[in-house]
Coordinates of N, CA and C in Angstrom, one line a residue:
X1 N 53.0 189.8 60.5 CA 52.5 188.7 61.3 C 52.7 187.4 60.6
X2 N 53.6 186.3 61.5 CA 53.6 185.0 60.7 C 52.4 184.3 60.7
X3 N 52.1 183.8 60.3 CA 50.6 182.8 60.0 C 51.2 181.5 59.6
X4 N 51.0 180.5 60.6 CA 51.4 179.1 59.5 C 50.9 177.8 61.2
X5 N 51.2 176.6 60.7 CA 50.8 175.6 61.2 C 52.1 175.4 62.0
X6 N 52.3 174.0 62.5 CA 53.4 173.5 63.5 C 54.7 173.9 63.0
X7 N 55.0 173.9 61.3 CA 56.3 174.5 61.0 C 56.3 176.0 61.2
X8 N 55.6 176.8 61.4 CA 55.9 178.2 62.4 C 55.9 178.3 63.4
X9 N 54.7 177.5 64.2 CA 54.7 177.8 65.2 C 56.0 177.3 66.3
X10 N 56.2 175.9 65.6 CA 57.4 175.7 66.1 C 57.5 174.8 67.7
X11 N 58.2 174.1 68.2 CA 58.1 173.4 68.9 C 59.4 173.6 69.8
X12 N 58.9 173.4 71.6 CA 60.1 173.8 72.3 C 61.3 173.3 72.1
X13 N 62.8 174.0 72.1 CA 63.9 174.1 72.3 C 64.4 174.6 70.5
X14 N 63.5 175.0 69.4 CA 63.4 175.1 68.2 C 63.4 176.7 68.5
X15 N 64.5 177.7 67.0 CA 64.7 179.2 67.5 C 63.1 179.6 66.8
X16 N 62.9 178.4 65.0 CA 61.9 179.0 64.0 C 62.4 180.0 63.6
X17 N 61.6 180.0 62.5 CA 62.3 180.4 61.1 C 61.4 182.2 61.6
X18 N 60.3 182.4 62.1 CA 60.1 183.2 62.7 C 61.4 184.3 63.4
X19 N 62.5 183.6 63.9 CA 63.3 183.8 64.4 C 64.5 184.6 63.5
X20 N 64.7 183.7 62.4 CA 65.4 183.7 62.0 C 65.2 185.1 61.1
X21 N 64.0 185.2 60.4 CA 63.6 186.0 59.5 C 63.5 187.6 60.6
X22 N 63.1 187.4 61.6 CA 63.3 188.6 62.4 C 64.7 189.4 62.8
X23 N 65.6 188.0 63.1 CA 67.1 188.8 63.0 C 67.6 189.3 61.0
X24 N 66.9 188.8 60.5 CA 67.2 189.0 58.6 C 67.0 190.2 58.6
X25 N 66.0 190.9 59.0 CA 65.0 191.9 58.7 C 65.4 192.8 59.9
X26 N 66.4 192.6 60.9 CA 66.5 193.3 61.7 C 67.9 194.4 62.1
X27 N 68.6 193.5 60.2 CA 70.3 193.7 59.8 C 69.8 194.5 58.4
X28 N 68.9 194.3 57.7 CA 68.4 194.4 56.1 C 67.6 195.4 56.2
X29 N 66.3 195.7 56.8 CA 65.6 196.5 56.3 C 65.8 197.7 56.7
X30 N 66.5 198.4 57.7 CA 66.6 199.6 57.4 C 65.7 200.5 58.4
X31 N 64.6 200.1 58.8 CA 63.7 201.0 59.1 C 62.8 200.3 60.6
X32 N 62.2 200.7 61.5 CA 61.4 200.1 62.3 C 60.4 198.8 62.1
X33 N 60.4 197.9 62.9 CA 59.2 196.8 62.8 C 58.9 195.8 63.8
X34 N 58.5 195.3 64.0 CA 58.2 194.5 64.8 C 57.1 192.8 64.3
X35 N 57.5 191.5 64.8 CA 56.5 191.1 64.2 C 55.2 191.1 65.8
X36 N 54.0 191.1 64.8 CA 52.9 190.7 65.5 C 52.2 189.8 65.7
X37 N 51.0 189.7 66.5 CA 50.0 188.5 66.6 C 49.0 188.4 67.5
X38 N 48.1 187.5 67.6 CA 48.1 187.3 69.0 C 48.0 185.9 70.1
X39 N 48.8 185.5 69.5 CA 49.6 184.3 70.3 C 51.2 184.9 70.5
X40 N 51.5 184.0 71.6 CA 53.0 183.8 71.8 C 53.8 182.7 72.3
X41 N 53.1 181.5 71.9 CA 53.7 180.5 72.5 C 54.1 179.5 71.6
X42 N 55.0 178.1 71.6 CA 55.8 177.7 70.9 C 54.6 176.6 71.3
X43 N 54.8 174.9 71.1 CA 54.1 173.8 71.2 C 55.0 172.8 71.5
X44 N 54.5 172.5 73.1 CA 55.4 171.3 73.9 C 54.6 169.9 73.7
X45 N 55.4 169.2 72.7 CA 55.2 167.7 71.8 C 54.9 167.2 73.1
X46 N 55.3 166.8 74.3 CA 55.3 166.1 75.0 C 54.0 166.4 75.6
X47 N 53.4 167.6 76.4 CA 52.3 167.9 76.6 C 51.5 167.9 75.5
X48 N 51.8 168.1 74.3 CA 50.6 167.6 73.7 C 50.1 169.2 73.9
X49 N 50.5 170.6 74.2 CA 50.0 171.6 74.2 C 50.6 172.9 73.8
X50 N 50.5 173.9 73.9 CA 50.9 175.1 73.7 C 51.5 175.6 74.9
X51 N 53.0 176.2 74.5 CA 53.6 176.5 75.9 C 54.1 177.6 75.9
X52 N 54.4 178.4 77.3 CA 55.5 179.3 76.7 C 57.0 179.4 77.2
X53 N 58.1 179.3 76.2 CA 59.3 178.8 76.9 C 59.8 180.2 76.2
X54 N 61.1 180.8 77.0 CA 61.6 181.9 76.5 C 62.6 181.9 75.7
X55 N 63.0 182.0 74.8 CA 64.0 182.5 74.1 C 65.5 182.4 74.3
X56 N 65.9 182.3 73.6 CA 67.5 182.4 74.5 C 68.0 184.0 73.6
X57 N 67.2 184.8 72.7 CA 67.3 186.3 72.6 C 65.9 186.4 73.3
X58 N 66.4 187.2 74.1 CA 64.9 188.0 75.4 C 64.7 189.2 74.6
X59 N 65.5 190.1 73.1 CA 64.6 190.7 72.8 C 63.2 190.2 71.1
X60 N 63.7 188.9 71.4 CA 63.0 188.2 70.2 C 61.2 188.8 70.2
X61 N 60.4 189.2 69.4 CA 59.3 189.4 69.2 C 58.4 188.3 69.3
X62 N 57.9 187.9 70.3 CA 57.8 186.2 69.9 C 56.2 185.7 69.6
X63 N 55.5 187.2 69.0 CA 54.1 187.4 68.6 C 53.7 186.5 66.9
X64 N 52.7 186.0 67.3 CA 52.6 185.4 65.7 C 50.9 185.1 65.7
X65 N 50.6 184.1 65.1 CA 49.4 183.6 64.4 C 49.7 182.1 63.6
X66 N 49.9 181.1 64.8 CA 50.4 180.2 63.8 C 49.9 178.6 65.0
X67 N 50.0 177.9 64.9 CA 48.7 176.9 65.5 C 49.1 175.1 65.3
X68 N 49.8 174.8 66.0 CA 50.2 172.9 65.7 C 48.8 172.0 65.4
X69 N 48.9 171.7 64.2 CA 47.4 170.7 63.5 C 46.4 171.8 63.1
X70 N 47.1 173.3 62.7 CA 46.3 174.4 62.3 C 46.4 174.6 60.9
X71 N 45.3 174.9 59.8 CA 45.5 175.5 58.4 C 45.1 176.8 58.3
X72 N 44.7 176.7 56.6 CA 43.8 177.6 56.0 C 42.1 177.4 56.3
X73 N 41.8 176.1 56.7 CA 40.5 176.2 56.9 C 40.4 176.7 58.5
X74 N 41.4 176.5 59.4 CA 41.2 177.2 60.8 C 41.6 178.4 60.7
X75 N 42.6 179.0 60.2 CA 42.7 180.8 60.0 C 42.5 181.7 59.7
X76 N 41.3 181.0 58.4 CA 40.4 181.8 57.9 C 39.6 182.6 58.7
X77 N 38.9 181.9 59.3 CA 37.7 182.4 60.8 C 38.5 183.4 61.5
X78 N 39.5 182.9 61.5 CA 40.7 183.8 62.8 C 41.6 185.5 62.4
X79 N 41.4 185.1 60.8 CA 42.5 186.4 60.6 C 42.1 187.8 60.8
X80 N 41.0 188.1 60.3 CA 40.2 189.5 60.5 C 40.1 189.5 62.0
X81 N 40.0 189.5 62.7 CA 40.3 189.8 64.2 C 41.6 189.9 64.4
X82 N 42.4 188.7 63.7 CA 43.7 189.3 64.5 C 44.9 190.1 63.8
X83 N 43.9 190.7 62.2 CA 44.8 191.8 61.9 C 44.9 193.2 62.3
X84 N 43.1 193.1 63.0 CA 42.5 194.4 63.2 C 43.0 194.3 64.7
X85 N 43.0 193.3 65.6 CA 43.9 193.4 66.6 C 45.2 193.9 66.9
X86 N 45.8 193.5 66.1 CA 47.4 193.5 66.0 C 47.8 194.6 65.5
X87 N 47.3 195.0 64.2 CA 47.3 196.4 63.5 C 48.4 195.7 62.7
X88 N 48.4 194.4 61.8 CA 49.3 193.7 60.8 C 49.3 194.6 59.8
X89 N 50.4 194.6 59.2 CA 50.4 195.1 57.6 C 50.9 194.6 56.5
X90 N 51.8 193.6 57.4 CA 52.0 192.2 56.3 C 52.2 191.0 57.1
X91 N 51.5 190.2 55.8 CA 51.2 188.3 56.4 C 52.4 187.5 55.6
X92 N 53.0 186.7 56.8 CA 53.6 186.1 55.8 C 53.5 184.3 56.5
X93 N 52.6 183.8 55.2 CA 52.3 182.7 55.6 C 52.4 181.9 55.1
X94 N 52.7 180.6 55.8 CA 52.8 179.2 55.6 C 51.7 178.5 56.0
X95 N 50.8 177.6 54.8 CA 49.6 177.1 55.5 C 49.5 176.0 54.4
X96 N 48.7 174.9 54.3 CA 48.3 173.9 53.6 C 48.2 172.6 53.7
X97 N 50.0 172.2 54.3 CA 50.3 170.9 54.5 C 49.0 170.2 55.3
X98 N 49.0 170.8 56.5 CA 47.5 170.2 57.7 C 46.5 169.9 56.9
X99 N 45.9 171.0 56.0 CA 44.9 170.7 55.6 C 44.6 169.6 54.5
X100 N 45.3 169.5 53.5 CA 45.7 168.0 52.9 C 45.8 166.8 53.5
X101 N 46.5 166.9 54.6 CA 46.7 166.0 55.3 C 45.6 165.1 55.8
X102 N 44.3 166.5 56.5 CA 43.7 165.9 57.3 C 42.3 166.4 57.4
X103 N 42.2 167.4 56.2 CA 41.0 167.8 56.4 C 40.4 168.1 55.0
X104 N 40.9 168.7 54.2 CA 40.1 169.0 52.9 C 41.4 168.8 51.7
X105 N 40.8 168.5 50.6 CA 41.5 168.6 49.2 C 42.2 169.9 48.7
X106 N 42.8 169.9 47.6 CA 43.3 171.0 47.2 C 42.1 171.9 46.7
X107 N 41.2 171.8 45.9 CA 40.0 172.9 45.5 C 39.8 173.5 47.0
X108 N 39.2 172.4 48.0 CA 38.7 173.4 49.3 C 39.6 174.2 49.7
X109 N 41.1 173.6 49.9 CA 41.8 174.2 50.6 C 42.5 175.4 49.6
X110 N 42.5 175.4 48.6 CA 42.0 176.8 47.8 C 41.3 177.8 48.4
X111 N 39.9 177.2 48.4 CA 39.0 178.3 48.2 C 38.9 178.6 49.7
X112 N 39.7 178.3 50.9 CA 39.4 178.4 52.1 C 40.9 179.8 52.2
X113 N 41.8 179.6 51.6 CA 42.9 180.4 51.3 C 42.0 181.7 50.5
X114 N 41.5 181.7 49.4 CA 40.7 182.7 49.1 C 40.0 183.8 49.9
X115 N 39.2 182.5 51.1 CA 38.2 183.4 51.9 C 39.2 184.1 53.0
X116 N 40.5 183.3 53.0 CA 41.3 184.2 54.4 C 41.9 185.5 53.6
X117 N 42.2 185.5 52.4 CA 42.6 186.8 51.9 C 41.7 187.8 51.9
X118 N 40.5 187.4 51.3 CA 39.3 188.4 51.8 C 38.7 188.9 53.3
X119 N 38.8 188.0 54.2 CA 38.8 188.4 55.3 C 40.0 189.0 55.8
X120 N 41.2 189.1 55.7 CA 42.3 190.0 56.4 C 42.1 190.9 55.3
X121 N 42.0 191.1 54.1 CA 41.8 192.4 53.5 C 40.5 193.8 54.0
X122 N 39.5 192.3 54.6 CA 38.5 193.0 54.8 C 39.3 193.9 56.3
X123 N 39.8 193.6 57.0 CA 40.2 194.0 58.1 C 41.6 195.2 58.0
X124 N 41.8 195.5 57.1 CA 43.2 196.1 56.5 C 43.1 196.7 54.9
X125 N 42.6 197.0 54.2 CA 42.8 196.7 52.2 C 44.0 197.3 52.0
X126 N 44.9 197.7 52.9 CA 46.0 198.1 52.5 C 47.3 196.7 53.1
X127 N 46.6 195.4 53.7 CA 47.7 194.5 53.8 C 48.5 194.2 52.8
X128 N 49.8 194.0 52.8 CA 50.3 193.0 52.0 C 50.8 191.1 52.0
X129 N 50.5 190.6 51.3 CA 50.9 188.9 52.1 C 51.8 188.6 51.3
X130 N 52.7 188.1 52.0 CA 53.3 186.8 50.7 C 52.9 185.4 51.5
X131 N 52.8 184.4 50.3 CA 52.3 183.0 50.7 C 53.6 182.2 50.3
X132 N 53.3 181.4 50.9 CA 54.6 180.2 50.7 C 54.3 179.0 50.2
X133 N 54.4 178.2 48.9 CA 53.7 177.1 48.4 C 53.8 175.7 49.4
X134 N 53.2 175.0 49.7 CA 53.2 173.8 50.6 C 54.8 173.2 50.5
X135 N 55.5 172.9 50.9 CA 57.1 172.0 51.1 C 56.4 170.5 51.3
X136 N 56.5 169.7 50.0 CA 55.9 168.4 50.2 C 56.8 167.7 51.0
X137 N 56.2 166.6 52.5 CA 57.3 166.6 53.6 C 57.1 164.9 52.9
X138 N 57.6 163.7 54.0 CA 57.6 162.5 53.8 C 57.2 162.0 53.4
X139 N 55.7 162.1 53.7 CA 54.4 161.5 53.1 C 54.0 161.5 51.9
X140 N 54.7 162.8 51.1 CA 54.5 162.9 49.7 C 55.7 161.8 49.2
X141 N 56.4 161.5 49.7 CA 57.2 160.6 49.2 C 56.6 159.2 49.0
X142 N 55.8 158.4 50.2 CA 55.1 157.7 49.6 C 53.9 157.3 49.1
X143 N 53.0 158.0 49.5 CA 51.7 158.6 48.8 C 51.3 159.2 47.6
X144 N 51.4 159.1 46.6 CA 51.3 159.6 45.2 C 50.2 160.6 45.7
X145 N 49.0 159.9 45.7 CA 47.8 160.7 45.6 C 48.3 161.9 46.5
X146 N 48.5 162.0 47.7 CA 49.0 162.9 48.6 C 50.0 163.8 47.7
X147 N 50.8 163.5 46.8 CA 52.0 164.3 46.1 C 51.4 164.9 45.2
X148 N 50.2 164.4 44.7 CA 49.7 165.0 43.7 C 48.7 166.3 44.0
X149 N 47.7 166.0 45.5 CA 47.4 167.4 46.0 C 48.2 168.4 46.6
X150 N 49.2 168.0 46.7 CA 50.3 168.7 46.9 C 50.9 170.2 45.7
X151 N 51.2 169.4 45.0 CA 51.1 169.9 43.2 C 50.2 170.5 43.0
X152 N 48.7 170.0 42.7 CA 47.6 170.7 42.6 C 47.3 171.9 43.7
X153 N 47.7 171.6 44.9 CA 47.5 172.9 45.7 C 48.2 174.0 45.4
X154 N 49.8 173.9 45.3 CA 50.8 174.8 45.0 C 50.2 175.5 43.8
X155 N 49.4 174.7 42.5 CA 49.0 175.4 41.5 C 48.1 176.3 41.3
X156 N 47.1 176.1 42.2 CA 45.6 176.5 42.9 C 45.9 178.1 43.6
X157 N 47.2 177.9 44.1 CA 47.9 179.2 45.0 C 48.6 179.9 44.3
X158 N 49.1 179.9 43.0 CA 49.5 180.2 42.2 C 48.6 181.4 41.7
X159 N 47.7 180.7 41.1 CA 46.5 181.3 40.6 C 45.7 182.3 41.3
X160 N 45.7 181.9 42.4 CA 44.6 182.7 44.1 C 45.6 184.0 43.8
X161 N 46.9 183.9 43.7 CA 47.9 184.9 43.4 C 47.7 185.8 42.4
X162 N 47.5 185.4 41.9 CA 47.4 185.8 40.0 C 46.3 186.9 40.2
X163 N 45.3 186.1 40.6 CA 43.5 186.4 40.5 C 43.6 188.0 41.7
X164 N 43.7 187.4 42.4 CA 43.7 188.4 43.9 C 44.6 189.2 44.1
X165 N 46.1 189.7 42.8 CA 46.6 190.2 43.1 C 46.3 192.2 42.9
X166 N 46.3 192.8 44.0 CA 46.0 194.5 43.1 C 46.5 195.5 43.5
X167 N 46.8 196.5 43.4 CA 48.3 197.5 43.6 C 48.0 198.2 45.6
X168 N 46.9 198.2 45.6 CA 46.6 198.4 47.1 C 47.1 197.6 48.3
X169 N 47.0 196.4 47.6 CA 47.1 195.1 49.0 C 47.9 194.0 48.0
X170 N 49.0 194.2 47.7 CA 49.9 193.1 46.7 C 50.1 191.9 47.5
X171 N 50.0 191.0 46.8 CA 50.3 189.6 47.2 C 51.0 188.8 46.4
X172 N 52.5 187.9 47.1 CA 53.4 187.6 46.5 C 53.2 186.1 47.1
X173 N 53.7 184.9 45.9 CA 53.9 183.6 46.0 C 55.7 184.0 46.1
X174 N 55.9 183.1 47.2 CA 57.0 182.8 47.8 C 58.0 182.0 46.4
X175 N 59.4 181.4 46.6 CA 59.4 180.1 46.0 C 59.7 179.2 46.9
X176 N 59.2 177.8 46.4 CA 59.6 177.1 47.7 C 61.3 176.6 46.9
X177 N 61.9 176.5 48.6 CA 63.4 176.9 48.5 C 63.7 175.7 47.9
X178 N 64.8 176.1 46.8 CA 65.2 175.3 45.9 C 66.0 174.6 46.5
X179 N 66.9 174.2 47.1 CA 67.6 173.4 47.6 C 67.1 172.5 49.5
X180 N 65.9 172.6 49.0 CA 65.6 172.1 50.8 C 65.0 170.7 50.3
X181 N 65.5 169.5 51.2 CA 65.5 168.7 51.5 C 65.2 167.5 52.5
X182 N 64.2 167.3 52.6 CA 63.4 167.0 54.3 C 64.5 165.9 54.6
X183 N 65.4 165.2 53.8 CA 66.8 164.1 55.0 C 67.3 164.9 55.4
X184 N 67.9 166.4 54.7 CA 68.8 167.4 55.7 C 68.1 168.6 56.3
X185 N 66.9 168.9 55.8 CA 66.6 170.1 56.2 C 65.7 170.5 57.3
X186 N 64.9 168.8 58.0 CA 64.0 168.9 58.9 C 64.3 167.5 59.6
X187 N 63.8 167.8 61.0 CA 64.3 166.5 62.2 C 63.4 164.9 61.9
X188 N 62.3 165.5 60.9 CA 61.5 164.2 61.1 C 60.4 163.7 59.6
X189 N 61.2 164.7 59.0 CA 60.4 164.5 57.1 C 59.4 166.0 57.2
X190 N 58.9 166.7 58.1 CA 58.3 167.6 57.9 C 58.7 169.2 58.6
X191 N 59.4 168.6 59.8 CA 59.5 170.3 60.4 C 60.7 170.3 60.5
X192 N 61.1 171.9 60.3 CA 62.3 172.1 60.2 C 63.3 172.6 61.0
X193 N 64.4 172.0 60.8 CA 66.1 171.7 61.7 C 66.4 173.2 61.4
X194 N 67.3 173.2 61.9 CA 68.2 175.2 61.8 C 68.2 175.1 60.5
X195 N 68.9 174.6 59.4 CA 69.1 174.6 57.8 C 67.6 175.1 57.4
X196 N 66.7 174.1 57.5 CA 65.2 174.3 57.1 C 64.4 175.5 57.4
X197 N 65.2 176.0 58.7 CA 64.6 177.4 59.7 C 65.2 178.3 58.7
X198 N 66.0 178.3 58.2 CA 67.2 179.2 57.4 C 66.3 179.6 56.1
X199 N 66.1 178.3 55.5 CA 65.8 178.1 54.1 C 64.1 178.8 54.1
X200 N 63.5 178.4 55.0 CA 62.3 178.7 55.1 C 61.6 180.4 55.0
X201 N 62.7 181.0 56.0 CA 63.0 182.6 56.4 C 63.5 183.1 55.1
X202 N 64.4 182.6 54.3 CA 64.7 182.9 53.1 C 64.1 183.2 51.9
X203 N 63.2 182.3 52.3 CA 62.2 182.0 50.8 C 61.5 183.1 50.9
X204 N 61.0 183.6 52.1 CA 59.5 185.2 52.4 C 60.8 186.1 52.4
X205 N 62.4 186.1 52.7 CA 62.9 187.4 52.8 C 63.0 187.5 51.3
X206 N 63.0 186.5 50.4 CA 63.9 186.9 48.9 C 62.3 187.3 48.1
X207 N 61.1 186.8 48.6 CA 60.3 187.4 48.1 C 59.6 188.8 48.2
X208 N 60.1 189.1 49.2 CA 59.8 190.7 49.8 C 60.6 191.4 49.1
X209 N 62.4 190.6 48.9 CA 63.2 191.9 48.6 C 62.8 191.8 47.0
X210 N 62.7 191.0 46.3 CA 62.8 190.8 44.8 C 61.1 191.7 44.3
X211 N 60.3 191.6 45.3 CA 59.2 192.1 45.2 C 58.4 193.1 45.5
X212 N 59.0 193.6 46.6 CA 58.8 195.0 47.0 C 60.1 196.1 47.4
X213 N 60.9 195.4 47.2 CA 62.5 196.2 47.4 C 62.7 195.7 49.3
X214 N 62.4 195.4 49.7 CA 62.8 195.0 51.6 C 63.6 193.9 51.7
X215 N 64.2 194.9 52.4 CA 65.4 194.1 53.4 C 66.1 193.9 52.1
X216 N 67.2 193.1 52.3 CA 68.6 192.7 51.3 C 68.6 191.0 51.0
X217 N 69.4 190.3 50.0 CA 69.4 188.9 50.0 C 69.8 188.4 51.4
X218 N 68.9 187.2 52.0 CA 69.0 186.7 52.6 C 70.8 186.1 53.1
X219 N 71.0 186.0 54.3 CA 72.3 185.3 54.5 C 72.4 184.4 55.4
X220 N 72.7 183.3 55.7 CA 72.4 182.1 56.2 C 72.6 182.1 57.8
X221 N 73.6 183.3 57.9 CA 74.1 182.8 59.6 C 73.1 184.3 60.4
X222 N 72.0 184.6 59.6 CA 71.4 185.7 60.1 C 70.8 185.1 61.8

């Protein structure tokens, strides 16, 4: 199940890295899957809403858990229903930037990431997650203070990692992708262009394979 804010969920005429990680995993792993959720729709900027436009692969899975102006403090409430819904067995999420942004600090937005692990475990104890550290977008560029919760969040999730990690329900910190770059890798300093979609899907495939043995290294034109 992907879990993440407007960089997952993704905006019309965009494939998302969603996408991208589904054709990775669909050449690499070998074995049956499908991703889940219970949303299916992308977000039309212009409406200002949630839409649903199809695909240009009609067999794309186009199920997720991911929300434009959504965090850790809104999918906390939401995940235990929609693992137990879905029947998830791995999360792989992107969440933070929003909540910095616009609603809580790095400690809250910690301990709101804490309570969503506990709630999807309560719902599953055999989940596995990997998390993806925040991608500091434009605004960290000129905001210090902003750059600096940024840092402190990524560190915060580090640790949530560390703390919460245990052989039943393993949880892996992503890395955030070493060569991404919000002039080339995203259309507007935060969400991301095909490169960015690439890099993004990359970062949760290399953490799965390096970490649980799934799927094979990533390859760009997946």
């Amino acid at each position: 199940m992907p879990v993440g804010d407007s960089m997952t969920i993704g905006s019309a005429g965009e494939h998302t890295w969603r996408h991208r990680m589904w054709r990775h995993l669909g050449t690499t792993y070998g074995g049956p899957f499908t991703l889940v959720g219970p949303r299916e729709t992308l977000y039309d900027k212009v409406a200002e809403a949630p839409t649903s436009y199809d695909y240009a692969d009609p067999d794309f899975p186009r199920a997720h858990l991911a929300g434009w102006g959504e965090g850790w403090l809104h999918m906390a409430p939401q995940i235990g229903e929609a693992v137990r819904g879905c029947g998830a067995d791995v999360l792989l999420v992107s969440l933070g930037l929003i909540d910095l942004g616009f609603y809580t600090n790095a400690e809250q937005t910690a301990a709101n990431a804490r309570t969503f692990i506990t709630e999807a475990r309560a719902a599953n104890p055999r989940l596995y997650m990997v998390l993806l550290p925040v991608i500091p977008n434009v605004r960290a560029e000129s905001d210090a203070d902003f750059a600096a919760q940024v840092a402190r969040l990524n560190e915060l999730l580090a640790k949530t990692v560390a703390d919460l990690d245990e052989p039943r329900s393993p949880l892996l910190l992503a890395s955030t992708p070493p060569s991404y770059d919000i002039n080339l890798d995203t259309y507007d300093g935060t969400h991301p262009n095909e490169s960015g979609e690439h890099k993004i899907a990359a970062a949760f495939a290399h953490a799965m394979y390096q970490g649980w043995d799934v799927g094979e290294p990533y390859e760009a034109d997946a």
